[in-house]
Coordinates of C-alpha atoms in Angstrom, one line a residue:
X19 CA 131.9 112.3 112.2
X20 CA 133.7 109.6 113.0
X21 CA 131.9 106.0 114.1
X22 CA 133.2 103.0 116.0
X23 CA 132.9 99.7 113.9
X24 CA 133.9 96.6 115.7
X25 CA 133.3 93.0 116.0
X26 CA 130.3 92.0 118.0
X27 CA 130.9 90.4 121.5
X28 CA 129.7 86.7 122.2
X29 CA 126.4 88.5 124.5
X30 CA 125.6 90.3 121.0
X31 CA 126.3 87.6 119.1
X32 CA 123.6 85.1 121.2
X33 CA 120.7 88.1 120.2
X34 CA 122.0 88.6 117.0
X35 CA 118.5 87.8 114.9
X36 CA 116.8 89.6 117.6
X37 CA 118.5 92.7 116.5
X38 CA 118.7 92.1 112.5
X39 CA 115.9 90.0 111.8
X40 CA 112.8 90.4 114.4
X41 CA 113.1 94.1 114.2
X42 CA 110.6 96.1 111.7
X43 CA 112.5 96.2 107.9
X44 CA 114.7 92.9 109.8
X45 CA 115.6 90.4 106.8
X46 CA 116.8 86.7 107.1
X47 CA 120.3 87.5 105.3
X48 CA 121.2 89.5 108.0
X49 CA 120.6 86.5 110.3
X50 CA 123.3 84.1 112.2
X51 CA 122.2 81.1 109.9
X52 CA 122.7 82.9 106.7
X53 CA 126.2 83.9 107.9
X54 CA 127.0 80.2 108.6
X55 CA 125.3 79.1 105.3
X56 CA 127.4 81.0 103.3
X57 CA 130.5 80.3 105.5
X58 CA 130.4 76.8 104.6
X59 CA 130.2 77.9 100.8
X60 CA 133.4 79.7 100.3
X61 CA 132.4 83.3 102.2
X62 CA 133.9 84.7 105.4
X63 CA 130.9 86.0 107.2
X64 CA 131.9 89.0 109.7
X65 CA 129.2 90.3 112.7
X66 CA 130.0 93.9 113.4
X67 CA 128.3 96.1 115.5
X68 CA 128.9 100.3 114.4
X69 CA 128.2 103.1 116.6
X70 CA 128.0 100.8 119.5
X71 CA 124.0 99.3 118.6
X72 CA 123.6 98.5 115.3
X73 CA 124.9 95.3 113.6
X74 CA 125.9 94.2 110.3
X75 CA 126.5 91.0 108.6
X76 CA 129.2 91.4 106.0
X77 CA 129.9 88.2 104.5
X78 CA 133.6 88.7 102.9
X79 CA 134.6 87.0 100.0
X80 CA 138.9 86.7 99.3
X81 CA 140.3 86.9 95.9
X82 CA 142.1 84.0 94.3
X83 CA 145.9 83.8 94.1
X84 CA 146.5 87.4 94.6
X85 CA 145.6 88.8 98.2
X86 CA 142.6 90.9 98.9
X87 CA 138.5 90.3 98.7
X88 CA 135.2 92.1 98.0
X89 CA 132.0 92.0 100.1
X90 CA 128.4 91.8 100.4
X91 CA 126.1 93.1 102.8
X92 CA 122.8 91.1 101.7
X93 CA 119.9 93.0 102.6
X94 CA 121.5 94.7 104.7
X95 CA 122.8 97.5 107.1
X96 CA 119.3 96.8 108.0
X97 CA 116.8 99.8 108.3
X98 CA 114.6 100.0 111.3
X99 CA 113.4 103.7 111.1
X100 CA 115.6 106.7 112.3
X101 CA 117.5 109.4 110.0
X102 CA 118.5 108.2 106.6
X103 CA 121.5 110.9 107.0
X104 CA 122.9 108.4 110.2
X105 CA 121.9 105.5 108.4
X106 CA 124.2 106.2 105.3
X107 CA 127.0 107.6 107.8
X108 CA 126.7 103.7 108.7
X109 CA 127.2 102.1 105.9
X110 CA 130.6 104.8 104.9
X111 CA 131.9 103.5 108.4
X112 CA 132.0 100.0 107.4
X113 CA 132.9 100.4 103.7
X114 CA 136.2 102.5 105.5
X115 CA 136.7 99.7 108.4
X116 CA 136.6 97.3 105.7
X117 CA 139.0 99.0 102.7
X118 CA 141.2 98.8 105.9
X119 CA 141.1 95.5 106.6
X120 CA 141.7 94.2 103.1
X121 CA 138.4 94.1 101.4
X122 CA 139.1 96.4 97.7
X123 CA 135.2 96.7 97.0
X124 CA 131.7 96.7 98.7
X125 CA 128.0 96.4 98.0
X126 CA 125.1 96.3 100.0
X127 CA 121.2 96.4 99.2
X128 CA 119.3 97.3 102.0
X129 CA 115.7 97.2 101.2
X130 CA 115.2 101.0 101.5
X131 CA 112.7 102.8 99.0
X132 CA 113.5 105.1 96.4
X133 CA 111.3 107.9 97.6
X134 CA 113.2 108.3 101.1
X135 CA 116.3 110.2 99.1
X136 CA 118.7 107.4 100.1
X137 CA 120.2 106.9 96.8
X138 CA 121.2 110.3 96.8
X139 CA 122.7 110.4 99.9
X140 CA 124.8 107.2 99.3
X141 CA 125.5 108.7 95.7
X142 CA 127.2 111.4 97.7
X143 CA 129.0 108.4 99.7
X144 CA 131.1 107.2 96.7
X145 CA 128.8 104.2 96.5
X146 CA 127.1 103.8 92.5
X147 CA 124.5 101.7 91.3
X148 CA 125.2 98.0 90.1
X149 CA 123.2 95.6 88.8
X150 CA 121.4 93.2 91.4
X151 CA 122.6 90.1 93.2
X152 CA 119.3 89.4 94.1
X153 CA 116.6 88.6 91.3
X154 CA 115.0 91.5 91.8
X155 CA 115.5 95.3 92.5
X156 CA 112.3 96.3 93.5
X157 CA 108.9 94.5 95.0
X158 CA 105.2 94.1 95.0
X159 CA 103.8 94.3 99.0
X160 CA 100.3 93.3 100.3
X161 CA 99.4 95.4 103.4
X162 CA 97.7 94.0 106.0
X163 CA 96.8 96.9 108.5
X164 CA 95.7 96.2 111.9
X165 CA 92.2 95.6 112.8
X166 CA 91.9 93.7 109.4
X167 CA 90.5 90.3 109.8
X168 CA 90.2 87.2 107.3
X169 CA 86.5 87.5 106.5
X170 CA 87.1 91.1 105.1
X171 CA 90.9 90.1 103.7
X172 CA 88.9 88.2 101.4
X173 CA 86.2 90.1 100.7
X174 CA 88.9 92.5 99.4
X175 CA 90.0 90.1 96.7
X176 CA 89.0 90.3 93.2
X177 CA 85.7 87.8 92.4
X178 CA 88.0 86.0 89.9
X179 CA 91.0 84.9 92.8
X180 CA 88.1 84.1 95.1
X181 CA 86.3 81.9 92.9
X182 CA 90.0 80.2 92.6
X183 CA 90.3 79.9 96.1
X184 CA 87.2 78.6 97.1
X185 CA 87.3 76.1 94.0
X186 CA 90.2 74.9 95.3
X187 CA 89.0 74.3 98.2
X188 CA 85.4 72.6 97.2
X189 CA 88.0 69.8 95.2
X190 CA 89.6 69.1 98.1
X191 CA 92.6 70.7 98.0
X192 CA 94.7 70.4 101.1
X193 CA 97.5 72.5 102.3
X194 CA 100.3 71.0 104.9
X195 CA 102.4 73.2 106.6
X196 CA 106.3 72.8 107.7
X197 CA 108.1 74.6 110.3
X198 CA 107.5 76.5 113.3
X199 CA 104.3 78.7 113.1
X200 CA 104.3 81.4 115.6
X201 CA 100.3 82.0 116.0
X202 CA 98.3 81.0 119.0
X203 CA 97.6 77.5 118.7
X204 CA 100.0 77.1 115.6
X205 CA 99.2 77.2 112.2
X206 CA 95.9 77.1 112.3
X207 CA 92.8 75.9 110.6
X208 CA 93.0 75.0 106.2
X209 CA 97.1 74.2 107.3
X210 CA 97.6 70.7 108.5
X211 CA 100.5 69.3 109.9
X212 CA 102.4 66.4 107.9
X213 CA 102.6 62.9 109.6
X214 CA 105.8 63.5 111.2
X215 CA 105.1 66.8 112.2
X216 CA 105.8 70.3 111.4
X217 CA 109.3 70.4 113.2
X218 CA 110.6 67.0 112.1
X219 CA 114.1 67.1 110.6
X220 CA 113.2 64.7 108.0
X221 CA 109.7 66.0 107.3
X222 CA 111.1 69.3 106.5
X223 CA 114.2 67.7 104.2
X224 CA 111.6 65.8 102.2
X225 CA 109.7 69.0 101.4
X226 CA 112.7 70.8 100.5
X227 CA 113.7 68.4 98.1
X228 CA 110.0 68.1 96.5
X229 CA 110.2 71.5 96.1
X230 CA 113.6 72.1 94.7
X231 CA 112.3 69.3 91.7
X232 CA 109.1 71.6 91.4
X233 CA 111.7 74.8 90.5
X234 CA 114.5 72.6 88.5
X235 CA 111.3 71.6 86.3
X236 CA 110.4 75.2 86.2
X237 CA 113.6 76.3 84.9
X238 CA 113.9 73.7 82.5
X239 CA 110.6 74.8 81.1
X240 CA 110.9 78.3 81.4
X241 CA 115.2 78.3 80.7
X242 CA 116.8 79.9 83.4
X243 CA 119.4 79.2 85.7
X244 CA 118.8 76.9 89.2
X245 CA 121.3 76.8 91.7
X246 CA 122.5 73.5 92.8
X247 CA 120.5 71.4 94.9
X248 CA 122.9 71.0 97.6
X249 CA 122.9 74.7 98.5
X250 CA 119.3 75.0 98.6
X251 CA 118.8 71.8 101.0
X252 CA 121.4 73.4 103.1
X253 CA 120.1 76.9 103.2
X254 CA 116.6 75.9 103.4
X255 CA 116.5 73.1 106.0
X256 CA 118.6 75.6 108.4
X257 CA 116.3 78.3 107.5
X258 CA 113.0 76.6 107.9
X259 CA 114.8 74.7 111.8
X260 CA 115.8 78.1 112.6
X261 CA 111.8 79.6 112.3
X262 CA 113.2 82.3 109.9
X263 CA 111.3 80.1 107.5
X264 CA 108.1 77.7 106.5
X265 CA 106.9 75.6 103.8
X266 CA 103.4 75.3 102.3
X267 CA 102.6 72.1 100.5
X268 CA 99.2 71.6 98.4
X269 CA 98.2 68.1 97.6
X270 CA 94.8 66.7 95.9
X271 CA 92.4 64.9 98.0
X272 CA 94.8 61.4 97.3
X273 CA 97.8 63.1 98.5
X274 CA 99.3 63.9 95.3
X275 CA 101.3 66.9 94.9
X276 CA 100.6 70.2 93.2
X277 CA 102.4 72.7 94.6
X278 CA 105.0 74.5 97.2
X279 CA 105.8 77.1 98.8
X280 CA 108.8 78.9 100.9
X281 CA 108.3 81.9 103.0
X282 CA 110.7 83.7 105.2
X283 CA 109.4 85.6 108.1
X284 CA 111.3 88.4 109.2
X285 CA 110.1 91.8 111.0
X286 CA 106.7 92.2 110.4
X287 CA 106.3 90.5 107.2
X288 CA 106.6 87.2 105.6
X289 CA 108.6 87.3 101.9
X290 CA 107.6 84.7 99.3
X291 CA 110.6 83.4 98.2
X292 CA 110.6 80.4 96.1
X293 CA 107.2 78.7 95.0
X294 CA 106.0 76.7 91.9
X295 CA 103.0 74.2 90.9
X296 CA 102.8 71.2 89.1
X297 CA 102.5 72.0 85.6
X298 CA 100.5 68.5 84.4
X299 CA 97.9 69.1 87.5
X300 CA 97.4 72.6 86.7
X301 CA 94.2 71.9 84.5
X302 CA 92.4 68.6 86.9
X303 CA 93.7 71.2 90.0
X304 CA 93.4 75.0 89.1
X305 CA 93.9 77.3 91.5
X306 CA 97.0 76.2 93.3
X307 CA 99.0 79.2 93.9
X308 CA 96.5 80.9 94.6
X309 CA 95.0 79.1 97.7
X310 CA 99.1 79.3 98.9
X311 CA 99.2 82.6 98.8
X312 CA 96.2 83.0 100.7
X313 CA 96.7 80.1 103.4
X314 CA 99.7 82.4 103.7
X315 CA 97.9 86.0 104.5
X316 CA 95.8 84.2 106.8
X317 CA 98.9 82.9 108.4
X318 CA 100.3 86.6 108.5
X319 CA 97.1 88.1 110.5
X320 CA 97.1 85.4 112.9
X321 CA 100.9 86.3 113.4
X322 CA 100.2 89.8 113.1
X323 CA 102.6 90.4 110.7
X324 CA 102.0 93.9 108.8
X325 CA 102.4 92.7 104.9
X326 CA 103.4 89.6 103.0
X327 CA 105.7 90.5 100.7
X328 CA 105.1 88.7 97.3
X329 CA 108.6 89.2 95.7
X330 CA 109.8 91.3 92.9
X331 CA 109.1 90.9 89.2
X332 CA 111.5 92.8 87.3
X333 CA 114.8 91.4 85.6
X334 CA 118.2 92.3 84.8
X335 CA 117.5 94.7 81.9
X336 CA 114.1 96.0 83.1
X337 CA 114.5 97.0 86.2
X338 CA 110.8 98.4 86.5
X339 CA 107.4 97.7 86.4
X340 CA 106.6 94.5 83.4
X341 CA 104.7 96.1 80.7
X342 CA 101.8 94.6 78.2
X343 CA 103.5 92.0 76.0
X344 CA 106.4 91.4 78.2
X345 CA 107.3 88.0 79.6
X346 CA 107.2 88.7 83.4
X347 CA 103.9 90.8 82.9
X348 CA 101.1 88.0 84.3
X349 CA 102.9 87.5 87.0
X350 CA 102.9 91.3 87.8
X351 CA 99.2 91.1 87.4
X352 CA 99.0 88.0 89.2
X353 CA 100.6 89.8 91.9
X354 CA 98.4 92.5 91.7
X355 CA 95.4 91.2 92.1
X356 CA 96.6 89.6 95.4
X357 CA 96.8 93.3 96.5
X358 CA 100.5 93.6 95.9
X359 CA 101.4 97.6 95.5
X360 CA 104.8 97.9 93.6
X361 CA 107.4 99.3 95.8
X362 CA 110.6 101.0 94.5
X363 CA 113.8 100.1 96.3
X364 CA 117.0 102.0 95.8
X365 CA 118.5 98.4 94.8
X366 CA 122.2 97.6 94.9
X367 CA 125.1 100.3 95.7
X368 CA 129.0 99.7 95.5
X369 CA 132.0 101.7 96.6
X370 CA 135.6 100.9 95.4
X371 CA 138.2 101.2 97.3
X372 CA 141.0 99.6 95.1
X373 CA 140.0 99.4 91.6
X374 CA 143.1 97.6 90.7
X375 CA 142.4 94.8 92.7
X376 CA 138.7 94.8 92.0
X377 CA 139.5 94.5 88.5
X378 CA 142.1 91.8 88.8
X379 CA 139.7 89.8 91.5
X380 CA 136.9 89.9 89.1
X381 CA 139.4 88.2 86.5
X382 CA 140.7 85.5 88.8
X383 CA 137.4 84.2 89.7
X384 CA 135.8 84.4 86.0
X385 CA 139.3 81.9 85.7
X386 CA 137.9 79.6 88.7
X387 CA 134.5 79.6 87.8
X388 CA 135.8 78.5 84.0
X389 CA 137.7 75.9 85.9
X390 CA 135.0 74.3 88.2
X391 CA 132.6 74.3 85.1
X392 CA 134.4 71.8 83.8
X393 CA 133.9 69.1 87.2
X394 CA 130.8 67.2 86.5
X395 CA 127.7 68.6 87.7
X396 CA 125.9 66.9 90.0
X397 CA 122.4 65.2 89.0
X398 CA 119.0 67.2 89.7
X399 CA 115.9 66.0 89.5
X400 CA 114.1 67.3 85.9
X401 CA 110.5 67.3 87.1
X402 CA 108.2 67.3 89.8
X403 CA 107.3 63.9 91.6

């Protein structure tokens, strides 16, 4: 069978989140801004529709010096329900509309589980496994089905993350919020508002920054790899503008600052997506992540989101659950505790088109990356304010 694929129309383009982002399994790099984000970063992002309703990002990539590219779908074709079988058909119609318009490889990693058959059927597809762009392959979600309110939310909750909570709390712990908060009445009570307001430009580019010098101090401690600064102000600031996105902040009673927070809402979740604490406040202020995480689920019921997705925790060589002993076990647990209920995700598929130039694009950017590793990086902060 064969499908139309074609570039969307200015009218499709105006409601292009409403169709890849506000609708159920939607995901913010499917969105308009992540499309222009990575645009002004050395991708060529393309909208298409296929099959005459259902859109794509595909954010295109061109290989140095010799002519062709490769491309990403992030998160994406995105799943909203339906047959798998048509869903797959999808994604061979674009990997074909694109090996004819230049592009010699593509991957996508559409957040679809395991247990739906869907890596079988894209097996049969010519598309294989690869390793993840994304952090994680899989995830840990926390339900929230309808009719559930705070008062029993909590009362689900282990004694031991309630006691943290409400200790938190009884210090005086306060949490601001920034963004747009999509509840009746806004964010609503234990979120306050910064001084400038939750929608100020500048408000919301001073959190960023606090919070990118709360992760380049975590990955200094912990030794792994931070992007630069410049991308995640970029990103984040649009992001967070746009409403695909809002920040938590904790500070003590005297305003200091002990922890952040940045959640993407998209279809009827929120994701947490990049958080950290204060390392040197953690023993005066325990309990910081934890009161986040739960300002958060009682942000998602008063949105009437369905789950809060709390992120993956596997790594590139164990993609599966952590076990006893190994490094990204607590946080599993952590996780777990919260409620989170491991989900497998069929992860990150390719097809080739032209292994010839795959092979030889691969080569020419390992030689610019070599190159621009020599510039001088710029300055990051090395610890938390």
């Amino acid at each position: 069978m064969s499908l139309e694929v074609r570039a969307a129309t200015p009218e499709e383009l105006e409601r292009w989140d409403e169709l890849t982002v506000a609708v159920p399994g939607g995901d913010v790099y499917q969105s308009r801004a992540w499309g222009e984000y990575r645009g002004r970063h050395g991708w060529r992002p393309r909208y298409l529709m296929i099959d005459g309703g259902h859109p794509v990002l595909v954010l295109v990539r061109p290989w140095r010096w010799i002519g062709g590219a490769g491309a990403y779908i992030s998160r994406g074709p995105v799943w909203s329900g339906g047959p798998l079988e048509a869903a797959a058909d999808r994604l061979d119609a674009i990997a074909a509309w694109l090996g004819e318009h230049g592009v010699d490889v593509v991957s996508s990693d559409a957040e679809v589980p395991v247990e739906t058959g869907y890596p079988d059927l894209l097996r049969a597809r010519g598309f294989r496994q690869i390793e993840e762009i994304q952090p994680s392959r899989h995830r840990l979600r926390r339900a929230l089905p309808p009719g559930l309110d705070e008062a029993a939310l909590l009362a689900e909750l282990p004694a031991t993350v309630r006691y943290e909570i409400r200790g938190a709390e009884r210090r005086g712990v306060r949490v601001l919020g920034y963004g747009r908060f999509d509840a009746p009445g806004g964010a609503g009570e234990g979120i306050e508002p910064p001084a400038g307001g939750p929608l100020a430009a500048a408000e919301i580019g001073a959190a960023l920054q606090r919070l990118y010098a709360i992760l380049a101090a975590t990955a200094a401690r912990r030794r792994f790899r931070l992007g630069p600064a410049e991308g995640f102000l970029d990103w984040g600031g649009h992001a967070v503008t746009a409403g695909l996105g809002f920040i938590l902040e904790v500070r003590s009673p005297d305003d200091e600052l002990l922890g952040a927070a940045m959640f993407y809402r998209h279809g009827d979740r929120f994701t947490y997506a990049h958080a950290g604490d204060v390392v040197e406040r953690r023993r005066a202020y325990p309990g910081t992540t934890h009161l986040i995480l739960w300002r958060a689920l009682e942000l998602a019921l008063r949105e009437g989101r369905a789950e809060v997705d709390l992120a993956g925790v596997d790594v590139a060589g164990r993609r599966r659950r952590p076990q006893a002993g190994e490094p990204m076990y607590g946080l599993l647990r952590f996780k777990e505790l919260l409620g989170g209920e491991w989900l497998e995700l069929s992860g990150n598929r390719e097809r080739v088109m032209r292994p010839w130039r795959y092979a030889a694009g691969r080569i020419t950017g390992r030689l610019a990356g070599l190159a621009a590793d020599r510039r001088p990086a710029p300055a990051v902060p090395a610890r938390a304010p």
